[in-house]
Short mmCIF file of N, CA, C and O in Angstrom, two decimals:
data_model
loop_
_atom_site.label_atom_id
_atom_site.label_comp_id
_atom_site.label_asym_id
_atom_site.label_seq_id
_atom_site.Cartn_x
_atom_site.Cartn_y
_atom_site.Cartn_z
N MET A 1 -23.72 18.14 -10.78
CA MET A 1 -22.51 18.93 -10.68
C MET A 1 -22.00 19.24 -12.09
O MET A 1 -22.03 18.39 -12.97
N THR A 2 -21.51 20.45 -12.27
CA THR A 2 -20.93 20.87 -13.53
C THR A 2 -19.41 20.88 -13.40
O THR A 2 -18.87 21.44 -12.45
N LEU A 3 -18.73 20.25 -14.32
CA LEU A 3 -17.28 20.16 -14.32
C LEU A 3 -16.73 21.11 -15.37
O LEU A 3 -17.16 21.06 -16.52
N SER A 4 -15.79 21.97 -14.97
CA SER A 4 -15.12 22.88 -15.90
C SER A 4 -13.63 22.58 -15.86
O SER A 4 -13.03 22.56 -14.78
N LEU A 5 -13.04 22.36 -17.03
CA LEU A 5 -11.61 22.05 -17.13
C LEU A 5 -10.89 23.16 -17.88
O LEU A 5 -11.46 23.79 -18.77
N ASP A 6 -9.63 23.37 -17.54
CA ASP A 6 -8.83 24.32 -18.32
C ASP A 6 -8.32 23.62 -19.58
O ASP A 6 -8.69 22.47 -19.85
N LYS A 7 -7.48 24.29 -20.35
CA LYS A 7 -6.98 23.73 -21.61
C LYS A 7 -6.19 22.44 -21.43
O LYS A 7 -6.10 21.62 -22.33
N GLN A 8 -5.63 22.25 -20.21
CA GLN A 8 -4.84 21.05 -19.95
C GLN A 8 -5.71 19.90 -19.44
O GLN A 8 -5.22 18.80 -19.22
N ALA A 9 -7.00 20.17 -19.25
CA ALA A 9 -8.00 19.15 -18.88
C ALA A 9 -7.65 18.37 -17.61
O ALA A 9 -7.99 17.19 -17.50
N GLY A 10 -6.97 19.02 -16.67
CA GLY A 10 -6.64 18.33 -15.43
C GLY A 10 -5.55 17.30 -15.58
O GLY A 10 -5.33 16.50 -14.68
N ARG A 11 -4.82 17.31 -16.68
CA ARG A 11 -3.83 16.27 -16.96
C ARG A 11 -2.40 16.77 -17.01
O ARG A 11 -1.53 16.12 -17.59
N ALA A 12 -2.16 17.93 -16.39
CA ALA A 12 -0.80 18.48 -16.37
C ALA A 12 -0.59 19.25 -15.07
O ALA A 12 -1.54 19.74 -14.45
N LEU A 13 0.66 19.37 -14.69
CA LEU A 13 1.01 20.13 -13.50
C LEU A 13 0.47 21.55 -13.63
O LEU A 13 0.63 22.20 -14.66
N GLY A 14 -0.23 22.03 -12.60
CA GLY A 14 -0.78 23.37 -12.59
C GLY A 14 -2.16 23.49 -13.19
O GLY A 14 -2.79 24.55 -13.14
N SER A 15 -2.67 22.41 -13.77
CA SER A 15 -4.00 22.44 -14.38
C SER A 15 -5.08 22.67 -13.32
O SER A 15 -4.98 22.19 -12.20
N HIS A 16 -6.13 23.41 -13.70
CA HIS A 16 -7.24 23.73 -12.79
C HIS A 16 -8.51 23.00 -13.20
O HIS A 16 -8.82 22.86 -14.38
N ILE A 17 -9.25 22.55 -12.19
CA ILE A 17 -10.53 21.86 -12.36
C ILE A 17 -11.53 22.55 -11.43
O ILE A 17 -11.21 22.82 -10.28
N ARG A 18 -12.72 22.84 -11.93
CA ARG A 18 -13.74 23.48 -11.11
C ARG A 18 -15.02 22.66 -11.16
O ARG A 18 -15.43 22.20 -12.22
N LEU A 19 -15.63 22.46 -9.99
CA LEU A 19 -16.90 21.77 -9.87
C LEU A 19 -17.91 22.70 -9.20
O LEU A 19 -17.58 23.34 -8.20
N GLU A 20 -19.12 22.75 -9.75
CA GLU A 20 -20.19 23.57 -9.17
C GLU A 20 -21.50 22.82 -9.33
O GLU A 20 -21.70 22.11 -10.32
N GLY A 21 -22.39 23.00 -8.36
CA GLY A 21 -23.70 22.38 -8.48
C GLY A 21 -24.45 22.41 -7.17
O GLY A 21 -24.04 23.08 -6.21
N ARG A 22 -25.52 21.67 -7.12
CA ARG A 22 -26.35 21.58 -5.92
C ARG A 22 -26.48 20.12 -5.50
O ARG A 22 -26.66 19.24 -6.34
N VAL A 23 -26.43 19.91 -4.19
CA VAL A 23 -26.68 18.60 -3.60
C VAL A 23 -27.65 18.82 -2.46
O VAL A 23 -27.38 19.65 -1.57
N LEU A 24 -28.76 18.13 -2.49
CA LEU A 24 -29.80 18.28 -1.48
C LEU A 24 -30.21 19.74 -1.32
O LEU A 24 -30.47 20.22 -0.21
N GLY A 25 -30.22 20.48 -2.42
CA GLY A 25 -30.63 21.88 -2.40
C GLY A 25 -29.56 22.85 -1.95
O GLY A 25 -29.79 24.06 -1.90
N VAL A 26 -28.38 22.36 -1.61
CA VAL A 26 -27.29 23.21 -1.12
C VAL A 26 -26.31 23.48 -2.26
O VAL A 26 -25.86 22.54 -2.92
N GLN A 27 -25.96 24.75 -2.47
CA GLN A 27 -24.99 25.12 -3.50
C GLN A 27 -23.59 24.69 -3.06
O GLN A 27 -23.14 25.06 -1.97
N LEU A 28 -22.92 23.91 -3.90
CA LEU A 28 -21.56 23.45 -3.63
C LEU A 28 -20.64 23.92 -4.75
O LEU A 28 -21.06 24.04 -5.90
N SER A 29 -19.38 24.15 -4.40
CA SER A 29 -18.39 24.51 -5.41
C SER A 29 -16.99 24.27 -4.86
O SER A 29 -16.78 24.30 -3.65
N LEU A 30 -16.08 24.04 -5.77
CA LEU A 30 -14.68 23.89 -5.39
C LEU A 30 -13.82 24.07 -6.62
O LEU A 30 -14.27 23.90 -7.74
N GLU A 31 -12.57 24.42 -6.37
CA GLU A 31 -11.57 24.46 -7.42
C GLU A 31 -10.38 23.66 -6.95
O GLU A 31 -9.95 23.75 -5.80
N GLU A 32 -9.84 22.85 -7.86
CA GLU A 32 -8.67 22.03 -7.58
C GLU A 32 -7.56 22.42 -8.54
O GLU A 32 -7.82 22.88 -9.65
N VAL A 33 -6.32 22.18 -8.11
CA VAL A 33 -5.17 22.37 -8.98
C VAL A 33 -4.30 21.12 -8.87
O VAL A 33 -4.16 20.54 -7.78
N VAL A 34 -3.77 20.67 -9.99
CA VAL A 34 -2.86 19.52 -10.01
C VAL A 34 -1.51 20.00 -9.48
O VAL A 34 -0.89 20.90 -10.06
N THR A 35 -1.06 19.40 -8.37
CA THR A 35 0.17 19.84 -7.72
C THR A 35 1.37 18.94 -8.01
O THR A 35 2.50 19.36 -7.83
N GLU A 36 1.10 17.69 -8.41
CA GLU A 36 2.16 16.76 -8.81
C GLU A 36 1.62 15.94 -9.97
O GLU A 36 0.46 15.53 -9.96
N HIS A 37 2.47 15.70 -10.97
CA HIS A 37 2.02 14.89 -12.09
C HIS A 37 3.21 14.22 -12.76
O HIS A 37 4.06 14.89 -13.36
N THR A 38 3.30 12.92 -12.62
CA THR A 38 4.33 12.11 -13.24
C THR A 38 3.63 10.96 -13.95
O THR A 38 3.48 9.88 -13.40
N PRO A 39 3.15 11.21 -15.18
CA PRO A 39 2.38 10.18 -15.88
C PRO A 39 3.21 8.95 -16.17
O PRO A 39 4.39 9.09 -16.48
N PRO A 40 2.67 7.78 -16.10
CA PRO A 40 1.35 7.45 -15.58
C PRO A 40 1.39 7.08 -14.10
O PRO A 40 0.42 6.59 -13.56
N ALA A 41 2.52 7.31 -13.44
CA ALA A 41 2.73 6.74 -12.11
C ALA A 41 2.14 7.52 -10.94
O ALA A 41 1.79 6.93 -9.93
N ARG A 42 2.03 8.85 -11.03
CA ARG A 42 1.61 9.61 -9.85
C ARG A 42 0.89 10.89 -10.27
O ARG A 42 1.31 11.57 -11.21
N LYS A 43 -0.16 11.18 -9.52
CA LYS A 43 -0.88 12.44 -9.71
C LYS A 43 -1.47 12.86 -8.37
O LYS A 43 -2.04 12.03 -7.65
N VAL A 44 -1.31 14.14 -8.04
CA VAL A 44 -1.83 14.69 -6.79
C VAL A 44 -2.51 16.00 -7.12
O VAL A 44 -2.01 16.79 -7.91
N TRP A 45 -3.66 16.23 -6.50
CA TRP A 45 -4.37 17.50 -6.69
C TRP A 45 -4.91 17.96 -5.35
O TRP A 45 -5.09 17.17 -4.42
N ALA A 46 -5.16 19.27 -5.24
CA ALA A 46 -5.61 19.84 -3.97
C ALA A 46 -6.56 21.00 -4.24
O ALA A 46 -6.49 21.65 -5.29
N THR A 47 -7.41 21.26 -3.27
CA THR A 47 -8.32 22.39 -3.39
C THR A 47 -7.53 23.69 -3.25
O THR A 47 -6.52 23.75 -2.55
N VAL A 48 -8.01 24.71 -3.94
CA VAL A 48 -7.49 26.07 -3.80
C VAL A 48 -8.68 26.98 -3.55
O VAL A 48 -9.83 26.63 -3.85
N GLY A 49 -8.42 28.14 -2.99
CA GLY A 49 -9.53 29.04 -2.67
C GLY A 49 -10.30 28.50 -1.48
O GLY A 49 -9.75 27.81 -0.62
N THR A 50 -11.58 28.80 -1.43
CA THR A 50 -12.44 28.37 -0.33
C THR A 50 -13.49 27.41 -0.86
O THR A 50 -14.46 27.84 -1.49
N PRO A 51 -13.30 26.10 -0.64
CA PRO A 51 -14.29 25.15 -1.13
C PRO A 51 -15.61 25.27 -0.36
O PRO A 51 -15.60 25.52 0.83
N ARG A 52 -16.71 25.10 -1.07
CA ARG A 52 -18.04 25.05 -0.44
C ARG A 52 -18.53 23.61 -0.56
O ARG A 52 -19.11 23.24 -1.58
N LEU A 53 -18.26 22.83 0.48
CA LEU A 53 -18.61 21.41 0.50
C LEU A 53 -19.40 21.11 1.77
O LEU A 53 -19.38 21.90 2.72
N LEU A 54 -20.06 19.95 1.82
CA LEU A 54 -20.89 19.61 2.96
C LEU A 54 -20.15 18.97 4.12
O LEU A 54 -20.40 19.30 5.27
N VAL A 55 -19.27 18.01 3.85
CA VAL A 55 -18.70 17.24 4.96
C VAL A 55 -17.19 17.30 5.08
O VAL A 55 -16.64 16.81 6.07
N ILE A 56 -16.50 17.85 4.09
CA ILE A 56 -15.06 18.06 4.22
C ILE A 56 -14.76 19.48 3.75
O ILE A 56 -15.55 20.09 3.04
N GLY A 57 -13.60 19.97 4.18
CA GLY A 57 -13.15 21.28 3.75
C GLY A 57 -12.05 21.11 2.71
O GLY A 57 -12.18 20.34 1.77
N HIS A 58 -10.95 21.81 2.92
CA HIS A 58 -9.81 21.67 2.01
C HIS A 58 -9.33 20.23 2.00
O HIS A 58 -9.37 19.55 3.03
N TYR A 59 -8.87 19.78 0.84
CA TYR A 59 -8.32 18.43 0.77
C TYR A 59 -7.19 18.37 -0.25
O TYR A 59 -7.04 19.24 -1.09
N ARG A 60 -6.43 17.31 -0.11
CA ARG A 60 -5.36 16.94 -1.04
C ARG A 60 -5.54 15.46 -1.28
O ARG A 60 -5.68 14.69 -0.32
N MET A 61 -5.58 15.06 -2.53
CA MET A 61 -5.72 13.63 -2.81
C MET A 61 -4.93 13.25 -4.05
O MET A 61 -4.51 14.11 -4.81
N GLY A 62 -4.74 11.95 -4.19
CA GLY A 62 -3.98 11.51 -5.34
C GLY A 62 -3.81 10.01 -5.38
O GLY A 62 -4.40 9.28 -4.59
N PHE A 63 -2.96 9.58 -6.31
CA PHE A 63 -2.68 8.16 -6.46
C PHE A 63 -1.24 7.97 -6.90
O PHE A 63 -0.60 8.88 -7.43
N GLU A 64 -0.76 6.74 -6.67
CA GLU A 64 0.57 6.35 -7.13
C GLU A 64 0.52 4.90 -7.57
O GLU A 64 -0.05 4.05 -6.87
N LEU A 65 1.09 4.63 -8.72
CA LEU A 65 1.22 3.27 -9.24
C LEU A 65 2.69 2.87 -9.16
O LEU A 65 3.56 3.60 -9.62
N LEU A 66 2.94 1.71 -8.58
CA LEU A 66 4.30 1.19 -8.48
C LEU A 66 4.35 -0.21 -9.04
O LEU A 66 3.46 -1.02 -8.76
N PRO A 67 5.38 -0.54 -9.84
CA PRO A 67 5.48 -1.90 -10.39
C PRO A 67 5.71 -2.91 -9.27
O PRO A 67 6.39 -2.62 -8.28
N VAL A 68 5.13 -4.08 -9.45
CA VAL A 68 5.34 -5.20 -8.53
C VAL A 68 6.13 -6.24 -9.31
O VAL A 68 5.69 -6.73 -10.34
N ASN A 69 7.31 -6.57 -8.81
CA ASN A 69 8.22 -7.46 -9.54
C ASN A 69 8.31 -8.85 -8.96
O ASN A 69 9.22 -9.59 -9.26
N ASP A 70 7.34 -9.24 -8.13
CA ASP A 70 7.45 -10.54 -7.48
C ASP A 70 6.65 -11.64 -8.19
O ASP A 70 6.51 -12.72 -7.69
N THR A 71 6.15 -11.36 -9.39
CA THR A 71 5.42 -12.38 -10.14
C THR A 71 5.87 -12.36 -11.60
O THR A 71 6.53 -11.42 -12.04
N SER A 72 5.48 -13.37 -12.34
CA SER A 72 5.82 -13.39 -13.76
C SER A 72 4.82 -12.58 -14.57
O SER A 72 5.03 -12.35 -15.76
N VAL A 73 3.75 -12.14 -13.95
CA VAL A 73 2.72 -11.34 -14.63
C VAL A 73 3.00 -9.87 -14.35
O VAL A 73 3.35 -9.49 -13.23
N ALA A 74 2.88 -9.03 -15.35
CA ALA A 74 3.06 -7.60 -15.16
C ALA A 74 1.99 -7.10 -14.19
O ALA A 74 0.80 -7.26 -14.44
N SER A 75 2.41 -6.54 -13.07
CA SER A 75 1.48 -6.09 -12.04
C SER A 75 1.92 -4.75 -11.50
O SER A 75 3.10 -4.40 -11.56
N VAL A 76 0.95 -4.01 -10.96
CA VAL A 76 1.25 -2.76 -10.29
C VAL A 76 0.51 -2.72 -8.97
O VAL A 76 -0.51 -3.37 -8.78
N SER A 77 1.04 -1.93 -8.07
CA SER A 77 0.41 -1.66 -6.79
C SER A 77 -0.16 -0.25 -6.85
O SER A 77 0.54 0.68 -7.24
N LEU A 78 -1.42 -0.08 -6.49
CA LEU A 78 -2.07 1.21 -6.51
C LEU A 78 -2.25 1.71 -5.08
O LEU A 78 -2.80 1.02 -4.24
N THR A 79 -1.76 2.91 -4.83
CA THR A 79 -2.01 3.59 -3.55
C THR A 79 -2.85 4.82 -3.86
O THR A 79 -2.50 5.61 -4.73
N VAL A 80 -3.96 4.96 -3.15
CA VAL A 80 -4.84 6.10 -3.28
C VAL A 80 -4.92 6.75 -1.91
O VAL A 80 -5.02 6.06 -0.90
N PHE A 81 -4.88 8.08 -1.87
CA PHE A 81 -4.93 8.75 -0.56
C PHE A 81 -5.75 10.02 -0.62
O PHE A 81 -5.94 10.61 -1.68
N ILE A 82 -6.23 10.42 0.55
CA ILE A 82 -6.88 11.71 0.73
C ILE A 82 -6.51 12.23 2.11
O ILE A 82 -6.50 11.48 3.08
N GLU A 83 -6.13 13.48 2.15
CA GLU A 83 -5.89 14.21 3.40
C GLU A 83 -6.89 15.35 3.39
O GLU A 83 -6.98 16.07 2.40
N TYR A 84 -7.66 15.51 4.46
CA TYR A 84 -8.69 16.54 4.44
C TYR A 84 -8.84 17.22 5.79
O TYR A 84 -8.48 16.66 6.83
N ALA A 85 -9.38 18.41 5.73
CA ALA A 85 -9.73 19.16 6.93
C ALA A 85 -11.25 19.19 7.01
O ALA A 85 -11.94 19.08 6.00
N LEU A 86 -11.75 19.35 8.21
CA LEU A 86 -13.19 19.53 8.38
C LEU A 86 -13.57 20.94 7.95
O LEU A 86 -12.73 21.85 8.00
N PRO A 87 -14.82 21.14 7.54
CA PRO A 87 -15.27 22.51 7.32
C PRO A 87 -15.04 23.32 8.59
O PRO A 87 -15.01 22.77 9.70
N GLU A 88 -14.88 24.61 8.45
CA GLU A 88 -14.48 25.42 9.60
C GLU A 88 -15.57 25.72 10.61
O GLU A 88 -15.28 25.97 11.77
N ARG A 89 -16.85 25.71 10.18
CA ARG A 89 -17.89 26.08 11.15
C ARG A 89 -19.26 25.60 10.69
O ARG A 89 -19.43 25.13 9.58
N GLY A 90 -20.23 25.79 11.57
CA GLY A 90 -21.63 25.57 11.24
C GLY A 90 -22.03 24.12 11.08
O GLY A 90 -21.37 23.20 11.57
N VAL A 91 -23.14 23.94 10.39
CA VAL A 91 -23.70 22.61 10.16
C VAL A 91 -22.71 21.73 9.39
O VAL A 91 -22.60 20.54 9.67
N SER A 92 -21.97 22.32 8.46
CA SER A 92 -20.99 21.53 7.70
C SER A 92 -19.92 20.97 8.61
O SER A 92 -19.46 19.84 8.41
N TRP A 93 -19.51 21.72 9.63
CA TRP A 93 -18.52 21.20 10.59
C TRP A 93 -19.08 19.98 11.30
O TRP A 93 -18.42 18.96 11.43
N LEU A 94 -20.33 20.08 11.76
CA LEU A 94 -20.97 18.97 12.45
C LEU A 94 -21.12 17.76 11.51
O LEU A 94 -20.81 16.64 11.89
N LEU A 95 -21.57 18.01 10.29
CA LEU A 95 -21.70 16.92 9.32
C LEU A 95 -20.34 16.28 9.04
O LEU A 95 -20.24 15.07 8.87
N GLY A 96 -19.30 17.10 8.99
CA GLY A 96 -17.96 16.58 8.78
C GLY A 96 -17.50 15.68 9.91
O GLY A 96 -16.87 14.64 9.68
N ARG A 97 -17.81 16.07 11.14
CA ARG A 97 -17.46 15.24 12.30
C ARG A 97 -18.16 13.88 12.23
O ARG A 97 -17.59 12.87 12.60
N ILE A 98 -19.38 13.88 11.72
CA ILE A 98 -20.16 12.64 11.66
C ILE A 98 -19.80 11.82 10.42
O ILE A 98 -19.59 10.61 10.51
N PHE A 99 -19.74 12.47 9.25
CA PHE A 99 -19.64 11.75 7.98
C PHE A 99 -18.32 11.92 7.23
O PHE A 99 -18.13 11.30 6.18
N GLY A 100 -17.40 12.75 7.72
CA GLY A 100 -16.16 13.02 6.98
C GLY A 100 -15.34 11.78 6.68
O GLY A 100 -14.88 11.59 5.55
N GLY A 101 -15.15 10.92 7.68
CA GLY A 101 -14.38 9.69 7.46
C GLY A 101 -15.04 8.76 6.46
O GLY A 101 -14.37 8.19 5.60
N TRP A 102 -16.35 8.63 6.57
CA TRP A 102 -17.09 7.80 5.63
C TRP A 102 -16.94 8.34 4.20
O TRP A 102 -16.69 7.59 3.27
N TYR A 103 -17.09 9.65 4.05
CA TYR A 103 -16.99 10.26 2.72
C TYR A 103 -15.59 10.08 2.13
O TYR A 103 -15.44 9.77 0.95
N ALA A 104 -14.56 10.26 2.95
CA ALA A 104 -13.18 10.09 2.48
C ALA A 104 -12.95 8.65 2.01
O ALA A 104 -12.32 8.42 0.98
N ARG A 105 -13.46 7.68 2.77
CA ARG A 105 -13.33 6.27 2.36
C ARG A 105 -14.07 6.03 1.04
O ARG A 105 -13.58 5.33 0.16
N TRP A 106 -15.27 6.61 0.91
CA TRP A 106 -16.04 6.44 -0.32
C TRP A 106 -15.26 7.00 -1.51
O TRP A 106 -15.20 6.37 -2.57
N CYS A 107 -14.66 8.18 -1.36
CA CYS A 107 -13.88 8.80 -2.44
C CYS A 107 -12.73 7.90 -2.87
O CYS A 107 -12.52 7.68 -4.07
N THR A 108 -11.96 7.40 -1.91
CA THR A 108 -10.81 6.59 -2.27
C THR A 108 -11.24 5.24 -2.84
O THR A 108 -10.64 4.74 -3.79
N GLN A 109 -12.31 4.65 -2.30
CA GLN A 109 -12.80 3.39 -2.85
C GLN A 109 -13.30 3.57 -4.28
O GLN A 109 -13.12 2.71 -5.13
N ARG A 110 -13.91 4.71 -4.54
CA ARG A 110 -14.39 5.01 -5.90
C ARG A 110 -13.21 5.11 -6.87
O ARG A 110 -13.26 4.61 -7.99
N MET A 111 -12.13 5.77 -6.43
CA MET A 111 -10.94 5.88 -7.29
C MET A 111 -10.35 4.50 -7.58
O MET A 111 -9.94 4.22 -8.72
N VAL A 112 -10.31 3.63 -6.58
CA VAL A 112 -9.78 2.28 -6.78
C VAL A 112 -10.66 1.51 -7.76
O VAL A 112 -10.17 0.87 -8.69
N ALA A 113 -11.97 1.60 -7.59
CA ALA A 113 -12.90 0.90 -8.49
C ALA A 113 -12.75 1.42 -9.92
O ALA A 113 -12.77 0.62 -10.88
N ASP A 114 -12.60 2.73 -10.09
CA ASP A 114 -12.42 3.30 -11.43
C ASP A 114 -11.12 2.80 -12.06
O ASP A 114 -11.08 2.50 -13.26
N ALA A 115 -10.05 2.72 -11.26
CA ALA A 115 -8.78 2.22 -11.79
C ALA A 115 -8.89 0.76 -12.18
O ALA A 115 -8.39 0.35 -13.24
N GLN A 116 -9.56 -0.04 -11.34
CA GLN A 116 -9.73 -1.46 -11.69
C GLN A 116 -10.51 -1.61 -12.99
O GLN A 116 -10.16 -2.42 -13.84
N ALA A 117 -11.55 -0.80 -13.16
CA ALA A 117 -12.34 -0.87 -14.39
C ALA A 117 -11.52 -0.45 -15.60
O ALA A 117 -11.65 -1.04 -16.67
N ALA A 118 -10.66 0.54 -15.43
CA ALA A 118 -9.85 1.03 -16.55
C ALA A 118 -8.82 0.01 -17.00
O ALA A 118 -8.43 -0.02 -18.16
N PHE A 119 -8.37 -0.86 -16.09
CA PHE A 119 -7.33 -1.82 -16.43
C PHE A 119 -7.82 -3.25 -16.53
O PHE A 119 -7.03 -4.17 -16.63
N THR A 120 -9.13 -3.44 -16.53
CA THR A 120 -9.70 -4.77 -16.70
C THR A 120 -9.70 -5.10 -18.19
O THR A 120 -10.15 -4.29 -19.00
N PRO A 121 -9.19 -6.28 -18.57
CA PRO A 121 -9.18 -6.61 -19.99
C PRO A 121 -10.58 -6.58 -20.59
O PRO A 121 -11.55 -7.00 -19.95
N VAL A 122 -10.68 -6.09 -21.80
CA VAL A 122 -11.93 -6.06 -22.53
C VAL A 122 -12.14 -7.44 -23.13
O VAL A 122 -11.21 -8.03 -23.69
N ALA A 123 -13.34 -7.96 -23.04
CA ALA A 123 -13.64 -9.30 -23.55
C ALA A 123 -13.23 -9.42 -25.01
O ALA A 123 -13.51 -8.56 -25.83
N GLY A 124 -12.53 -10.48 -25.31
CA GLY A 124 -12.21 -10.77 -26.70
C GLY A 124 -10.80 -10.43 -27.12
O GLY A 124 -10.20 -11.15 -27.87
N ASN A 125 -10.22 -9.32 -26.62
CA ASN A 125 -8.90 -8.95 -27.13
C ASN A 125 -7.81 -9.00 -26.07
O ASN A 125 -6.65 -8.87 -26.40
N GLY A 126 -8.17 -9.16 -24.79
CA GLY A 126 -7.16 -9.27 -23.74
C GLY A 126 -6.45 -7.99 -23.41
O GLY A 126 -5.57 -7.97 -22.57
N ASN A 127 -6.76 -6.89 -24.09
CA ASN A 127 -6.11 -5.61 -23.83
C ASN A 127 -6.94 -4.78 -22.85
O ASN A 127 -8.15 -4.75 -22.95
N PRO A 128 -6.27 -4.10 -21.92
CA PRO A 128 -7.03 -3.25 -21.01
C PRO A 128 -7.62 -2.07 -21.76
O PRO A 128 -7.09 -1.63 -22.77
N ARG A 129 -8.73 -1.57 -21.21
CA ARG A 129 -9.28 -0.34 -21.75
C ARG A 129 -8.31 0.78 -21.49
O ARG A 129 -7.59 0.76 -20.51
N GLU A 130 -8.29 1.75 -22.36
CA GLU A 130 -7.39 2.88 -22.19
C GLU A 130 -7.88 3.75 -21.03
O GLU A 130 -9.03 4.12 -20.98
N ALA A 131 -6.99 4.05 -20.09
CA ALA A 131 -7.34 4.90 -18.95
C ALA A 131 -7.38 6.34 -19.39
O ALA A 131 -6.58 6.76 -20.23
N PRO A 132 -8.33 7.13 -18.83
CA PRO A 132 -8.39 8.55 -19.20
C PRO A 132 -7.21 9.33 -18.69
O PRO A 132 -6.56 9.00 -17.77
#
């Protein structure tokens, strides 16, 4: 997949992100726009135009970080979400009925794993790696 970013690199309200490529010989493409952005606590993005995907259609996804004040250690709670529609017709609709839920879970689990990796202390200095 090829990733194209605008000048704001997907890190500001209204920023556009485009993905294009092939999966299993099928041409895929989508464009997303950042619809909410409150750094570092919340970011939401959604597809615009007509996405060409295999198992889901239009989607909206994002994350929210909230402080947890019930311990003496600085902690946050991470919520990751995805709302999606099935593709409108054809084989993609059928694939979406079969695999859409699995794919949505995989996407959100991947985001959680990436966040955990970004905030895991680096050996030796105790400081978390800087999140992108």
